[in-house]
PDB file of C-alpha atoms in Angstrom:
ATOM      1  CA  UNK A   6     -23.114  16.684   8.719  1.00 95.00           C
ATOM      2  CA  UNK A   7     -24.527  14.056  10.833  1.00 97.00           C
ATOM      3  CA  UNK A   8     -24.813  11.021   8.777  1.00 98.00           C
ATOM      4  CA  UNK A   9     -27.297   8.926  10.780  1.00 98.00           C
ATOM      5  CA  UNK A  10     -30.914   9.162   8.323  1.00 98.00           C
ATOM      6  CA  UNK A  11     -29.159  11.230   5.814  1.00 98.00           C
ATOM      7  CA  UNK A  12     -30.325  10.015   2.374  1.00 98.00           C
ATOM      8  CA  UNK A  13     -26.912   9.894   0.107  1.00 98.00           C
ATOM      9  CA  UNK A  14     -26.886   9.191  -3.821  1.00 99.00           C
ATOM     10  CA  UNK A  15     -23.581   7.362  -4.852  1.00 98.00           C
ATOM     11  CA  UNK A  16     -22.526   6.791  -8.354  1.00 98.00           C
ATOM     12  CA  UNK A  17     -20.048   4.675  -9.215  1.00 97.00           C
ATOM     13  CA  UNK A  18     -20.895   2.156  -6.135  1.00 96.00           C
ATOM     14  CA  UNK A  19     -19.620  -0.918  -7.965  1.00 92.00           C
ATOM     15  CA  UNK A  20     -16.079   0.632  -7.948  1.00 93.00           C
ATOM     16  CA  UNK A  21     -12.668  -0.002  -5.796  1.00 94.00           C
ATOM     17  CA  UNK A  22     -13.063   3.021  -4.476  1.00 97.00           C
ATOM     18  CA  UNK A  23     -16.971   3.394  -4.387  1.00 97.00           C
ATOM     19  CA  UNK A  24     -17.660  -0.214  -2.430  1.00 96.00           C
ATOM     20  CA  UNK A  25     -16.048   0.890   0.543  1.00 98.00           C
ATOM     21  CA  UNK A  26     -17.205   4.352   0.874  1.00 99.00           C
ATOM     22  CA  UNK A  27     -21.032   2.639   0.607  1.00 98.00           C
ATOM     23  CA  UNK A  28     -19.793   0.430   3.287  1.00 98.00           C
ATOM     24  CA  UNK A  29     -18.650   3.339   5.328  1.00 98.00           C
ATOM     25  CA  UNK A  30     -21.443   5.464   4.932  1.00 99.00           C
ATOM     26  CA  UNK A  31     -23.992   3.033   5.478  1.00 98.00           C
ATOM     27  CA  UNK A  32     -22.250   1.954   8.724  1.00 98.00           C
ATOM     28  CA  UNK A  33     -22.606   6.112   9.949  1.00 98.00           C
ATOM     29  CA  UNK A  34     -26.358   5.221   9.524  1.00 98.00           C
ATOM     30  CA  UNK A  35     -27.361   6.677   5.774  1.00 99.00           C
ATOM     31  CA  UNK A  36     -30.226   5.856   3.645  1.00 98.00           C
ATOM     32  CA  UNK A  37     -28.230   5.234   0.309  1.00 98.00           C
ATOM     33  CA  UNK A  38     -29.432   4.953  -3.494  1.00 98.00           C
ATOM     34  CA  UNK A  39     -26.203   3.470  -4.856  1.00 98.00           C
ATOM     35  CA  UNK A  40     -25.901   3.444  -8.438  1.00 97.00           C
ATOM     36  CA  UNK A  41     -23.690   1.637 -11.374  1.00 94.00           C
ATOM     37  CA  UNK A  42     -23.977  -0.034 -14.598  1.00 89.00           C
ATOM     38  CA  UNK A  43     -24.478  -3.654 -13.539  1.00 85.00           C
ATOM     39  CA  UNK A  44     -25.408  -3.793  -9.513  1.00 83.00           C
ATOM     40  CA  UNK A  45     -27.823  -5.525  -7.602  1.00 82.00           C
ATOM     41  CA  UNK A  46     -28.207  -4.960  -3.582  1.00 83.00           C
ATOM     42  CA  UNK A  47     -30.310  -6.670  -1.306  1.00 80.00           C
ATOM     43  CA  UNK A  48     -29.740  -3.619   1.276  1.00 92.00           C
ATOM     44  CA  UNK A  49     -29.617  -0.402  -0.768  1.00 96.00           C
ATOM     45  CA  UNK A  50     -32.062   1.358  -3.012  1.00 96.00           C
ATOM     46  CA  UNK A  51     -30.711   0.288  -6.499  1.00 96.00           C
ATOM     47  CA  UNK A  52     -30.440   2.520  -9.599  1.00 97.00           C
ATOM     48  CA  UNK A  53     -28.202   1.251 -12.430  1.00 95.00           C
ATOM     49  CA  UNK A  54     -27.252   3.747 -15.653  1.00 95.00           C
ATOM     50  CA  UNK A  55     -24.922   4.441 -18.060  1.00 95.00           C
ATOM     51  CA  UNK A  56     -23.057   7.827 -17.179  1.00 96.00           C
ATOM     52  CA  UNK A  57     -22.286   8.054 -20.750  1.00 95.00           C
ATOM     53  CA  UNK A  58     -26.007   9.140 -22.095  1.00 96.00           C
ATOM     54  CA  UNK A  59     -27.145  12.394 -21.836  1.00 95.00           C
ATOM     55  CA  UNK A  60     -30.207  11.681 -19.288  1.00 96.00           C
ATOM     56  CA  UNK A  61     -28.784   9.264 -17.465  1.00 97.00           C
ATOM     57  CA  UNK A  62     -27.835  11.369 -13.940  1.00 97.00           C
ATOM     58  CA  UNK A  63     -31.418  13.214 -14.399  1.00 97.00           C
ATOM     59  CA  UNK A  64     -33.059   9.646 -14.102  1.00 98.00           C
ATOM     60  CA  UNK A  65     -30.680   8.247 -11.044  1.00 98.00           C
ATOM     61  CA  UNK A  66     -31.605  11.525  -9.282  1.00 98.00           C
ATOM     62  CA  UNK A  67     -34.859  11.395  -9.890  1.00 98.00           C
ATOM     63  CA  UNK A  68     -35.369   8.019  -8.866  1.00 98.00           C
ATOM     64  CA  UNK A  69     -33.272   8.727  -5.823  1.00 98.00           C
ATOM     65  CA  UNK A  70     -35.252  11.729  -4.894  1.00 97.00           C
ATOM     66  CA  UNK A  71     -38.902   9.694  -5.385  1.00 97.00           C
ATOM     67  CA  UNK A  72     -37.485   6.718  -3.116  1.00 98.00           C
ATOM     68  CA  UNK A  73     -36.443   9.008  -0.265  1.00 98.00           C
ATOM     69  CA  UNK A  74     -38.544  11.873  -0.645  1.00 97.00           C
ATOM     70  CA  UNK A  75     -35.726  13.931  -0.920  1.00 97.00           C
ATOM     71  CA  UNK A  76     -31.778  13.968  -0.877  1.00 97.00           C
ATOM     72  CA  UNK A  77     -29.301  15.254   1.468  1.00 98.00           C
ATOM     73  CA  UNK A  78     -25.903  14.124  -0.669  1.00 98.00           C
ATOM     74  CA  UNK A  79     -24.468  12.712  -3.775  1.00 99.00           C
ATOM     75  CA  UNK A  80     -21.112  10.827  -3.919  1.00 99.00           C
ATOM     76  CA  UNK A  81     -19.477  10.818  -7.466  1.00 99.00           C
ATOM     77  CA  UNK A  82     -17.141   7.795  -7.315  1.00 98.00           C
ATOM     78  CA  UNK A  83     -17.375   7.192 -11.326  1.00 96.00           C
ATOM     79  CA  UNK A  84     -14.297   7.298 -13.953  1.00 96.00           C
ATOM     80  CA  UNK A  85     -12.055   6.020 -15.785  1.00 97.00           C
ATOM     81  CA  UNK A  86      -8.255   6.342 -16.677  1.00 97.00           C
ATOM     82  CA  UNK A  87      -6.169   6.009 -19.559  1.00 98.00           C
ATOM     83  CA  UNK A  88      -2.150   5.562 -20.599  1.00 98.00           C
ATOM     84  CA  UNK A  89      -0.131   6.855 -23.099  1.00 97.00           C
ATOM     85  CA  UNK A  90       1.565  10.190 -24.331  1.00 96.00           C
ATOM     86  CA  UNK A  91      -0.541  12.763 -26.060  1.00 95.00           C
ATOM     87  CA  UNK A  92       1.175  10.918 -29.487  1.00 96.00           C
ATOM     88  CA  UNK A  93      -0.382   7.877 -28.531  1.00 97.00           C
ATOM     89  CA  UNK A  94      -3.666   8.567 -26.899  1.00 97.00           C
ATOM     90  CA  UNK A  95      -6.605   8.865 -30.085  1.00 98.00           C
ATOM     91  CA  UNK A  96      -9.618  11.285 -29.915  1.00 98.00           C
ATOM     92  CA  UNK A  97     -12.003   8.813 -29.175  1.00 98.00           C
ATOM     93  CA  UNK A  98     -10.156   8.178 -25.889  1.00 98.00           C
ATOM     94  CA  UNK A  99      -9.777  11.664 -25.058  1.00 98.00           C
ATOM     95  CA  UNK A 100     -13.400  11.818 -25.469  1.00 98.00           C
ATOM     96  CA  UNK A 101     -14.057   9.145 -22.864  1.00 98.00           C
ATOM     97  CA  UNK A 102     -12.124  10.419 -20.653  1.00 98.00           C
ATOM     98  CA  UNK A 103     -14.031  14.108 -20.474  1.00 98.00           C
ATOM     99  CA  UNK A 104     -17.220  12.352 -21.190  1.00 98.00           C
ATOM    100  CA  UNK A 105     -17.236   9.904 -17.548  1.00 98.00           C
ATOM    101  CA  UNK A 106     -14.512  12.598 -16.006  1.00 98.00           C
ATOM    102  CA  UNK A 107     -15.779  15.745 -16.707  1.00 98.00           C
ATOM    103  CA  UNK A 108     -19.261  15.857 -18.318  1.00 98.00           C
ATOM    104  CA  UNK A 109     -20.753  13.098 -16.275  1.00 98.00           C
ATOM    105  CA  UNK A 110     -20.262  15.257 -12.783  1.00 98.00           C
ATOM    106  CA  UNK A 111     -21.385  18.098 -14.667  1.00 98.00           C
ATOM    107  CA  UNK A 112     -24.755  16.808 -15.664  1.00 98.00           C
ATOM    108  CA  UNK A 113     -25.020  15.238 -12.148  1.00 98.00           C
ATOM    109  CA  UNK A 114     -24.357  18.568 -10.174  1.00 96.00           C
ATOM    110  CA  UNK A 115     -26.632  20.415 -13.115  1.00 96.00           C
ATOM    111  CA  UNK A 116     -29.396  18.144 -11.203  1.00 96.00           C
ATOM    112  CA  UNK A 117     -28.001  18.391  -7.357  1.00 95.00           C
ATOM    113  CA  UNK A 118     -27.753  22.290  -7.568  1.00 93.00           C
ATOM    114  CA  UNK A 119     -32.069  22.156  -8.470  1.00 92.00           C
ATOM    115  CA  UNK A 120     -32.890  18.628  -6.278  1.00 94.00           C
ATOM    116  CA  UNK A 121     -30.903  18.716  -3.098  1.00 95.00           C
ATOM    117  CA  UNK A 122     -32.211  19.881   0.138  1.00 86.00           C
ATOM    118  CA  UNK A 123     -30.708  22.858   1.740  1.00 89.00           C
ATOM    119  CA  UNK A 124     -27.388  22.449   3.682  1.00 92.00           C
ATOM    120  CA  UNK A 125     -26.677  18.931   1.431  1.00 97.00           C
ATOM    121  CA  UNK A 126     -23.568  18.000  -0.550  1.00 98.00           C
ATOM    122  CA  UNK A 127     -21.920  17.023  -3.724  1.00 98.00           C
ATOM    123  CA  UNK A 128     -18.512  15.416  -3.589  1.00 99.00           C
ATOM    124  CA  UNK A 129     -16.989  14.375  -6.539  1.00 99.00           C
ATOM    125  CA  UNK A 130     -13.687  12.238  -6.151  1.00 97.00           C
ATOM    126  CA  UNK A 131     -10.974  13.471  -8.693  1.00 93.00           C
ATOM    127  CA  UNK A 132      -6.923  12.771  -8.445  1.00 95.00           C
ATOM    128  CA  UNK A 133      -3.817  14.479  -7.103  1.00 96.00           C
ATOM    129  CA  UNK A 134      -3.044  14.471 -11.287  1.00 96.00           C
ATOM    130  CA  UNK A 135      -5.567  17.178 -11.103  1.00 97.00           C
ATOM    131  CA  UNK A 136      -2.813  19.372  -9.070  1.00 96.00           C
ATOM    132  CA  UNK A 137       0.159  17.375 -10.343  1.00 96.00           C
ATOM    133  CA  UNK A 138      -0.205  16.318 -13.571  1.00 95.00           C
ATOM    134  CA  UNK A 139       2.249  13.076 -14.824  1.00 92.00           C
ATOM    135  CA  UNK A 140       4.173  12.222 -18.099  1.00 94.00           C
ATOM    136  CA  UNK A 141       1.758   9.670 -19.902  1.00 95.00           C
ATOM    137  CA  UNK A 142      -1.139  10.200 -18.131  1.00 96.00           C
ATOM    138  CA  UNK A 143      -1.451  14.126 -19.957  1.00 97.00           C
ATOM    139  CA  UNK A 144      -4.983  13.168 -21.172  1.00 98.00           C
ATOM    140  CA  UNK A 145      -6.685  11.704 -18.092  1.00 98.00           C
ATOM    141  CA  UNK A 146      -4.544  14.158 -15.763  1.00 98.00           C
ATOM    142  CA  UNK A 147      -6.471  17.231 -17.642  1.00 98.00           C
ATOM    143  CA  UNK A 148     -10.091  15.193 -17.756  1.00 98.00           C
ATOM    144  CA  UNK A 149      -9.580  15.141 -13.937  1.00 98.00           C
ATOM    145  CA  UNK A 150      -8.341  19.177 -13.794  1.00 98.00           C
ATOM    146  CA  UNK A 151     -11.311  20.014 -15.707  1.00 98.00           C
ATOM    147  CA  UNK A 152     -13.533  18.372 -13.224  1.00 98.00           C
ATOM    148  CA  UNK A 153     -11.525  20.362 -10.432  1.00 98.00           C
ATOM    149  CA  UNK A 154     -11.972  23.428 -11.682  1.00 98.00           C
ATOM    150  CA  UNK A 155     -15.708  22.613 -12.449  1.00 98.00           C
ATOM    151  CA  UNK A 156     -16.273  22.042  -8.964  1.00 97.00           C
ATOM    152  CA  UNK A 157     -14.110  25.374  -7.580  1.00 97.00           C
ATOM    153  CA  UNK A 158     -16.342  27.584  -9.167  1.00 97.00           C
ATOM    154  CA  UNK A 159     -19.715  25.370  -8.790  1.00 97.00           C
ATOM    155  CA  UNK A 160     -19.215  26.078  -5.242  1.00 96.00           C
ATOM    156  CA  UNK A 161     -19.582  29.645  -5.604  1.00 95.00           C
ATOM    157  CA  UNK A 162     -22.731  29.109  -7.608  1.00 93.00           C
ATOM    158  CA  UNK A 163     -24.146  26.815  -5.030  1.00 95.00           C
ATOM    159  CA  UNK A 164     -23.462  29.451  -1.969  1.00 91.00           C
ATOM    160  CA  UNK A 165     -27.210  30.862  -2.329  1.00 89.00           C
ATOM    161  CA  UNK A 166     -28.678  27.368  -2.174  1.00 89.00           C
ATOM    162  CA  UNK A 167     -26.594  26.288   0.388  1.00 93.00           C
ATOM    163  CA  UNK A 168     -25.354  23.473  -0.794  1.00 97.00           C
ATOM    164  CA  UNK A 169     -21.620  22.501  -0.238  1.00 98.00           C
ATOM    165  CA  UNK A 170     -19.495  21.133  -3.218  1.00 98.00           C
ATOM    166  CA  UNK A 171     -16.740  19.286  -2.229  1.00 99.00           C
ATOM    167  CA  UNK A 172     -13.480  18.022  -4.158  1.00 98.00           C
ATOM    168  CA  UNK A 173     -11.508  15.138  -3.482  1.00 98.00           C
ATOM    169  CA  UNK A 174      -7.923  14.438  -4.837  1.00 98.00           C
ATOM    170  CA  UNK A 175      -6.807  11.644  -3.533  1.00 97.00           C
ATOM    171  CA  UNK A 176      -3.102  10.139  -4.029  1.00 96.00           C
ATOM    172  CA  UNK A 177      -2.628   6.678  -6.148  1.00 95.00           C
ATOM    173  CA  UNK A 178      -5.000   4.022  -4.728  1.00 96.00           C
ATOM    174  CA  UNK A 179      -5.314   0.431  -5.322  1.00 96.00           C
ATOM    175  CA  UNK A 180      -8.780   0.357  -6.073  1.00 95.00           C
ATOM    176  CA  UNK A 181      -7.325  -1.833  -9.350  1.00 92.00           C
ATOM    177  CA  UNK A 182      -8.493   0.915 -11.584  1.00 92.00           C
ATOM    178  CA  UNK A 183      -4.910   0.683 -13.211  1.00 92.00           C
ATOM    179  CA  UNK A 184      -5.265  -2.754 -14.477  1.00 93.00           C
ATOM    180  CA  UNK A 185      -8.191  -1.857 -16.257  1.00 95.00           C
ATOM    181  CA  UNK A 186      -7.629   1.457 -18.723  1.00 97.00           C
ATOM    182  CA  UNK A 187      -9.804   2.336 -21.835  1.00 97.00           C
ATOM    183  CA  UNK A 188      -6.068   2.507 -23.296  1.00 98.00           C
ATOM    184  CA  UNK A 189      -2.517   2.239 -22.689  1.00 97.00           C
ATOM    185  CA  UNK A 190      -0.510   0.685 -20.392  1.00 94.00           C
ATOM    186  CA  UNK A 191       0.028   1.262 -16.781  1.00 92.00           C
ATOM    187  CA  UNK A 192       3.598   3.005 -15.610  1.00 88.00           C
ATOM    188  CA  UNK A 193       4.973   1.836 -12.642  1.00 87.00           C
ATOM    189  CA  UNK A 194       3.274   3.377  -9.777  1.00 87.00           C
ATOM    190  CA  UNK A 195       4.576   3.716  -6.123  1.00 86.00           C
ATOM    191  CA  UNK A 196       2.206   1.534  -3.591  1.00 92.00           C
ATOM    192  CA  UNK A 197      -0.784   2.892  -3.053  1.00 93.00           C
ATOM    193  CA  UNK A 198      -3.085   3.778  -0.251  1.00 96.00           C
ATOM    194  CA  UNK A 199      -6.028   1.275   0.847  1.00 97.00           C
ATOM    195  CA  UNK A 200      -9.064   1.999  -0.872  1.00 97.00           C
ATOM    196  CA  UNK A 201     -10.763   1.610   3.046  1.00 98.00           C
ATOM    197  CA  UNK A 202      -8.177   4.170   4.041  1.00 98.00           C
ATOM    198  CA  UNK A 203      -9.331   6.298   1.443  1.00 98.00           C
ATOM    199  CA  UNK A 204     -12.966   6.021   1.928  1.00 98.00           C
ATOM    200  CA  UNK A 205     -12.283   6.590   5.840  1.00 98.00           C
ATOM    201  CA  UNK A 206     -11.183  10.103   4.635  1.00 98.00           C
ATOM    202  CA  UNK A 207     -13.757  10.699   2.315  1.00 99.00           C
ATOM    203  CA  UNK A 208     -16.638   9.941   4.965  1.00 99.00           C
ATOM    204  CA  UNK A 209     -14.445  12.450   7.506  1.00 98.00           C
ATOM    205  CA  UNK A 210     -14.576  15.189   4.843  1.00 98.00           C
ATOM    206  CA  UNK A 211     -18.491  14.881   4.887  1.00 98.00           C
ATOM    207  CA  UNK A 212     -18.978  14.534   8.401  1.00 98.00           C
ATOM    208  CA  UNK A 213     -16.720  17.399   8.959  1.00 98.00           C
ATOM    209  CA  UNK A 214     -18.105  20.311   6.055  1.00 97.00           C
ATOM    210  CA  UNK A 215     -15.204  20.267   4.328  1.00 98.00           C
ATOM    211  CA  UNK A 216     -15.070  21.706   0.907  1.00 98.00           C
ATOM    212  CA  UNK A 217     -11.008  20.723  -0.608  1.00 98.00           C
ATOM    213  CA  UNK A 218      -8.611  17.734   0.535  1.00 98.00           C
ATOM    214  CA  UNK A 219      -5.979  17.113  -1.543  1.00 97.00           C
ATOM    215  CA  UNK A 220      -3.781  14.822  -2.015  1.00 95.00           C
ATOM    216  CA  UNK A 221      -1.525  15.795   0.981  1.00 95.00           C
ATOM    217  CA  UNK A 222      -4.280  15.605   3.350  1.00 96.00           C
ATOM    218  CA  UNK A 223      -4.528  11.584   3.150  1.00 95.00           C
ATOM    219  CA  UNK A 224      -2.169   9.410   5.469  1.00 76.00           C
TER     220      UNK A 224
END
């Protein structure tokens, strides 16, 4: 996809990770609608919402759609992580976790699959804990499977529209997303990759159709 013009939706653009992939993408040349709960941008459409109510990724993509006249992608940067063995970690942070996880990028693909233009994208950014799943992390490792295996079979659904569904599984990255969990406490994680490295690989996989990078396809 050539990214000069294209109109892009990003949620999550307040993030570690989603900052530097609006960077990135608006350096290739792309109209963007960025979205979060608190941002303000002189230089890109605004939209901010709460991922946890029901009609919030109708509205963003509406408003996204009305601004540009249409949309050609949507980045799904959003989520959150949690600590703690399945003895520790209570239901109401379980349901966090699938809420912003897994049923956020549902109800935000429910709306690309019927809004985006022919030959457009959704990429939603999960983990490698979606493919390798760690000790004390059993909760948010399976919040960010569910979304994986959401997207694998989305993508067959989404053949007849042509519209490509991509997932990303990225290793550990120091977006700082650690230091801030709805529970629990951090293990000690190996160094992590740039969040700019990251995003670099994330604007490749657009610009090059791809549909799956995992974690081993990051350097």
């Amino acid at each position: 996809m050539n990214l000069d013009g294209a109109r892009i939706l990003v949620f999550g653009a307040s993030g570690g990770l989603g900052g530097p992939i609006v960077e990135q993408l608006a350096q290739a040349g792309a109209r963007l609608t960025i979205s979060g709960r608190s941002l303000e941008s002189a230089e890109h459409h605004t939209v901010n919402a709460d991922l946890t109510l029901p009609d919030s990724a109708r509205s963003v993509v509406a408003e996204a759609v009305e601004h540009h006249g249409g949309l050609d992608g949507i980045v799904i940067a959003a989520g959150v992580v949690a600590f703690g063995s399945v003895a520790e970690v209570d239901d109401d942070t379980v349901d966090e976790l699938l809420l912003l996880n897994y049923l956020a990028p549902l109800r935000i693909m429910r709306e690309a699959l019927t809004t985006l233009d022919q030959g457009g994208f959704v990429l939603n950014i999960s983990a490698v804990v979606a493919d390798k799943p760690m000790p004390n992390m059993g909760a948010y490792s399976a919040s960010k499977a569910a979304a994986s295996a959401l997207l694998k079979s989305v993508r067959t659904e989404a053949r007849k529209s042509k519209i490509r569904i991509v997932d990303v599984r990225p290793p550990h990255t120091e977006t700082g997303l650690a230091t801030r969990p709805i529970a629990g406490q951090a293990p000690k994680l190996p160094q992590g990759l740039t969040p700019e490295a990251v995003a670099s690989r994330i604007v490749a996989a657009i610009t090059d159709d791809e549909t799956d990078v995992g974690a081993d396809q990051f350097s």
